[in-house]
Amino acid sequence: MNMKHFNQIAGQRIQHIESLSNNVFAVAATLLVLNIKVPVGVVISSEKDLVTAFRMLSPTLLTYFLSFITVGIFWTGQSVAFHYINKSDRNVYWINLFFLLLISLIPFTTAFLSAHIKFRFAIAVYWSNLFLLGTMILVNWSYVDRHNFLCVSGVEKIKVVKAIKRRVQIAQALYASGALLSLISPYLSLVVFCVVQLNYALAPFSKVKQVCDEVSVPTSSG
């Protein structure tokens, strides 16, 4: 009897990495809000003082809003991946684990950006997090496509993979443009990030319908 190596039998259950992903995303989203703290050590003796103290939280609230949408967008993208991927191996496990490592860094890069929102380097750190996340998504889809781990095939498979990769590539180009705008103003860069995230989070229903028409949803028996 031929003995199989561990690498040949590891990572066969895609449900395990899917379950872990949902938990990591939930923790990352929860940790984001912990960065928002009620101002302490500030004397509040009037409504004006309270409003002033609240306005001091503006950078934190802005970055929280931005990053929560970011987590939501990547979680949605991960859900799409698991909807179409029906096979796995240890490489898929580790590609997704590195992706989750980057997701777990979002609370840190968000807090760093919030604390140093006026500096270009803080923008660069945050953008690097987004860039690496996009890169891992492309690596994951390229790998599962090449190894036929998808539950669709033929023309439908080509459409699915092309649609995902194109979406990620366009998003990364927009993020890069936003990061470069920090050379003019870090706040301008953040505005662009917010606009890009809102665009991907609140896509027009007509576009969603078009994608659904072009790519049929695979059945559970796929």
XYZ file of C-alpha atoms in Angstrom:
222
model
C 0.000 0.000 0.000
C 1.363 3.398 -0.943
C 1.619 5.718 2.037
C 0.354 9.244 1.535
C 2.354 12.175 2.820
C 0.764 14.534 5.340
C 0.727 17.354 2.798
C -1.473 15.221 0.550
C -4.162 14.642 3.166
C -4.098 17.965 5.061
C -6.544 20.806 4.456
C -9.276 18.783 2.785
C -12.241 20.357 4.599
C -12.976 23.864 3.364
C -15.625 24.221 6.107
C -12.894 24.529 8.737
C -11.262 27.582 7.202
C -14.682 29.093 6.487
C -15.676 28.773 10.136
C -12.378 30.264 11.296
C -12.765 33.137 8.825
C -16.174 34.110 10.189
C -14.776 34.151 13.726
C -11.736 36.240 12.802
C -13.881 38.751 10.934
C -16.238 39.003 13.925
C -13.351 39.632 16.325
C -11.741 42.204 14.006
C -15.037 44.115 13.683
C -15.484 44.062 17.457
C -11.947 45.233 18.190
C -12.444 48.258 15.948
C -15.007 49.794 18.269
C -12.738 49.343 21.298
C -10.531 52.077 19.855
C -13.351 54.571 20.447
C -13.047 55.803 24.011
C -15.018 58.448 25.880
C -12.673 61.424 26.510
C -11.334 61.417 30.063
C -9.297 64.000 31.886
C -11.252 66.785 30.178
C -13.280 69.127 32.346
C -16.870 69.250 31.057
C -18.790 72.114 32.536
C -21.012 73.157 29.652
C -22.634 71.896 26.475
C -19.896 73.615 24.483
C -17.207 71.712 26.376
C -19.009 68.435 25.723
C -19.345 69.186 22.006
C -15.659 70.116 21.848
C -14.685 66.872 23.573
C -16.871 64.893 21.184
C -15.341 66.620 18.161
C -11.943 65.432 19.394
C -13.158 61.939 18.581
C -13.659 62.808 14.898
C -10.483 61.055 13.614
C -11.332 57.930 15.605
C -14.944 57.867 14.419
C -13.885 58.446 10.807
C -11.348 55.632 10.799
C -13.798 53.329 12.599
C -16.424 53.962 9.947
C -13.892 53.419 7.173
C -12.487 50.224 8.624
C -15.811 48.675 9.595
C -16.931 49.002 5.975
C -13.550 47.596 4.912
C -14.051 44.537 7.105
C -17.578 44.156 5.730
C -16.406 44.329 2.129
C -13.667 41.741 2.604
C -16.015 39.486 4.591
C -18.516 39.647 1.734
C -15.763 38.813 -0.738
C -14.645 35.888 1.412
C -18.236 34.617 1.524
C -18.365 34.689 -2.279
C -15.145 32.677 -2.399
C -16.477 29.969 -0.105
C -19.693 29.857 -2.118
C -17.773 28.791 -5.213
C -14.878 26.831 -3.711
C -15.856 23.241 -2.974
C -12.426 21.629 -2.684
C -9.343 22.469 -0.676
C -5.814 21.459 0.246
C -3.225 22.637 2.744
C -2.120 25.471 0.432
C -5.647 26.870 0.338
C -5.643 26.700 4.130
C -2.429 28.664 4.433
C -3.306 31.222 1.778
C -6.491 31.950 3.697
C -4.690 31.945 7.042
C -2.317 34.628 5.785
C -5.362 36.525 4.522
C -6.911 36.300 8.008
C -3.626 37.444 9.538
C -3.986 40.636 7.503
C -7.655 40.975 8.517
C -6.636 40.741 12.166
C -4.190 43.605 11.577
C -6.958 46.014 10.524
C -7.757 47.107 14.122
C -4.066 47.963 14.625
C -3.595 49.854 11.355
C -6.880 51.657 12.047
C -5.770 52.704 15.526
C -2.388 53.780 14.130
C -4.089 55.869 11.455
C -6.492 57.369 13.990
C -3.641 58.418 16.276
C -1.532 59.890 13.451
C -4.169 60.900 10.927
C -2.247 63.991 9.800
C 0.784 62.008 8.659
C 1.351 60.410 5.258
C 3.183 57.458 6.790
C 0.024 56.483 8.700
C -1.884 56.526 5.405
C 0.836 54.361 3.846
C 0.600 51.801 6.647
C -3.180 51.582 6.306
C -3.011 51.362 2.516
C -0.373 48.622 2.757
C -2.843 46.582 4.791
C -5.469 46.984 2.045
C -2.960 46.236 -0.710
C -1.790 43.005 0.910
C -5.382 41.902 1.500
C -6.192 42.425 -2.174
C -3.039 40.567 -3.171
C -3.977 37.547 -1.056
C -7.447 37.464 -2.615
C -5.906 37.354 -6.092
C -3.461 34.648 -4.996
C -6.304 32.586 -3.555
C -8.494 32.824 -6.659
C -5.585 32.120 -8.989
C -4.687 29.025 -6.988
C -8.190 27.521 -6.755
C -8.790 28.288 -10.427
C -5.551 26.608 -11.492
C -6.251 23.498 -9.379
C -9.940 23.200 -10.355
C -11.252 23.656 -6.810
C -14.336 25.575 -7.979
C -17.825 24.119 -8.211
C -18.361 25.717 -11.625
C -16.609 24.971 -14.875
C -16.300 26.037 -18.471
C -17.581 29.455 -19.500
C -19.254 30.021 -16.152
C -15.979 29.440 -14.313
C -14.203 31.914 -16.574
C -16.868 34.544 -15.896
C -16.731 34.066 -12.134
C -12.941 34.233 -11.852
C -12.703 37.154 -14.274
C -15.383 39.117 -12.401
C -13.659 38.626 -9.031
C -10.164 39.443 -10.263
C -11.352 42.510 -12.163
C -13.182 43.805 -9.085
C -10.089 43.391 -6.903
C -7.743 44.945 -9.462
C -9.953 48.010 -9.919
C -10.315 48.408 -6.165
C -6.551 48.194 -5.659
C -5.969 50.817 -8.345
C -8.433 53.140 -6.605
C -6.845 52.523 -3.204
C -3.417 53.279 -4.652
C -4.734 56.526 -6.138
C -6.162 57.464 -2.756
C -2.865 56.716 -1.045
C -0.961 58.887 -3.528
C -3.319 61.780 -2.789
C -1.890 61.820 0.738
C 1.043 63.675 -0.844
C -1.407 66.558 -1.229
C -3.440 65.997 1.930
C -3.923 62.976 4.217
C -7.548 64.011 4.691
C -8.109 64.018 0.941
C -6.701 60.509 0.853
C -9.159 59.381 3.549
C -12.076 60.910 1.667
C -11.131 58.898 -1.422
C -10.846 55.718 0.673
C -14.310 56.349 2.105
C -15.814 56.997 -1.339
C -14.247 53.815 -2.734
C -15.506 51.744 0.200
C -19.012 53.170 -0.030
C -19.038 52.444 -3.750
C -18.228 48.784 -3.154
C -20.510 48.462 -0.138
C -23.534 50.203 -1.685
C -23.360 49.097 -5.317
C -26.415 50.011 -7.438
C -28.976 47.228 -7.580
C -28.896 47.287 -11.367
C -25.258 46.236 -11.341
C -25.952 43.492 -8.829
C -28.749 42.171 -11.054
C -26.444 42.245 -14.062
C -23.848 40.118 -12.283
C -26.532 37.666 -11.158
C -27.805 37.383 -14.720
C -24.337 36.739 -16.085
C -23.214 34.256 -13.436
C -25.680 31.598 -12.328
C -25.597 30.493 -8.700
C -24.300 26.936 -8.306
C -26.484 24.409 -6.555
C -25.466 22.644 -3.369
C -24.936 19.470 -5.308
C -22.521 21.352 -7.656
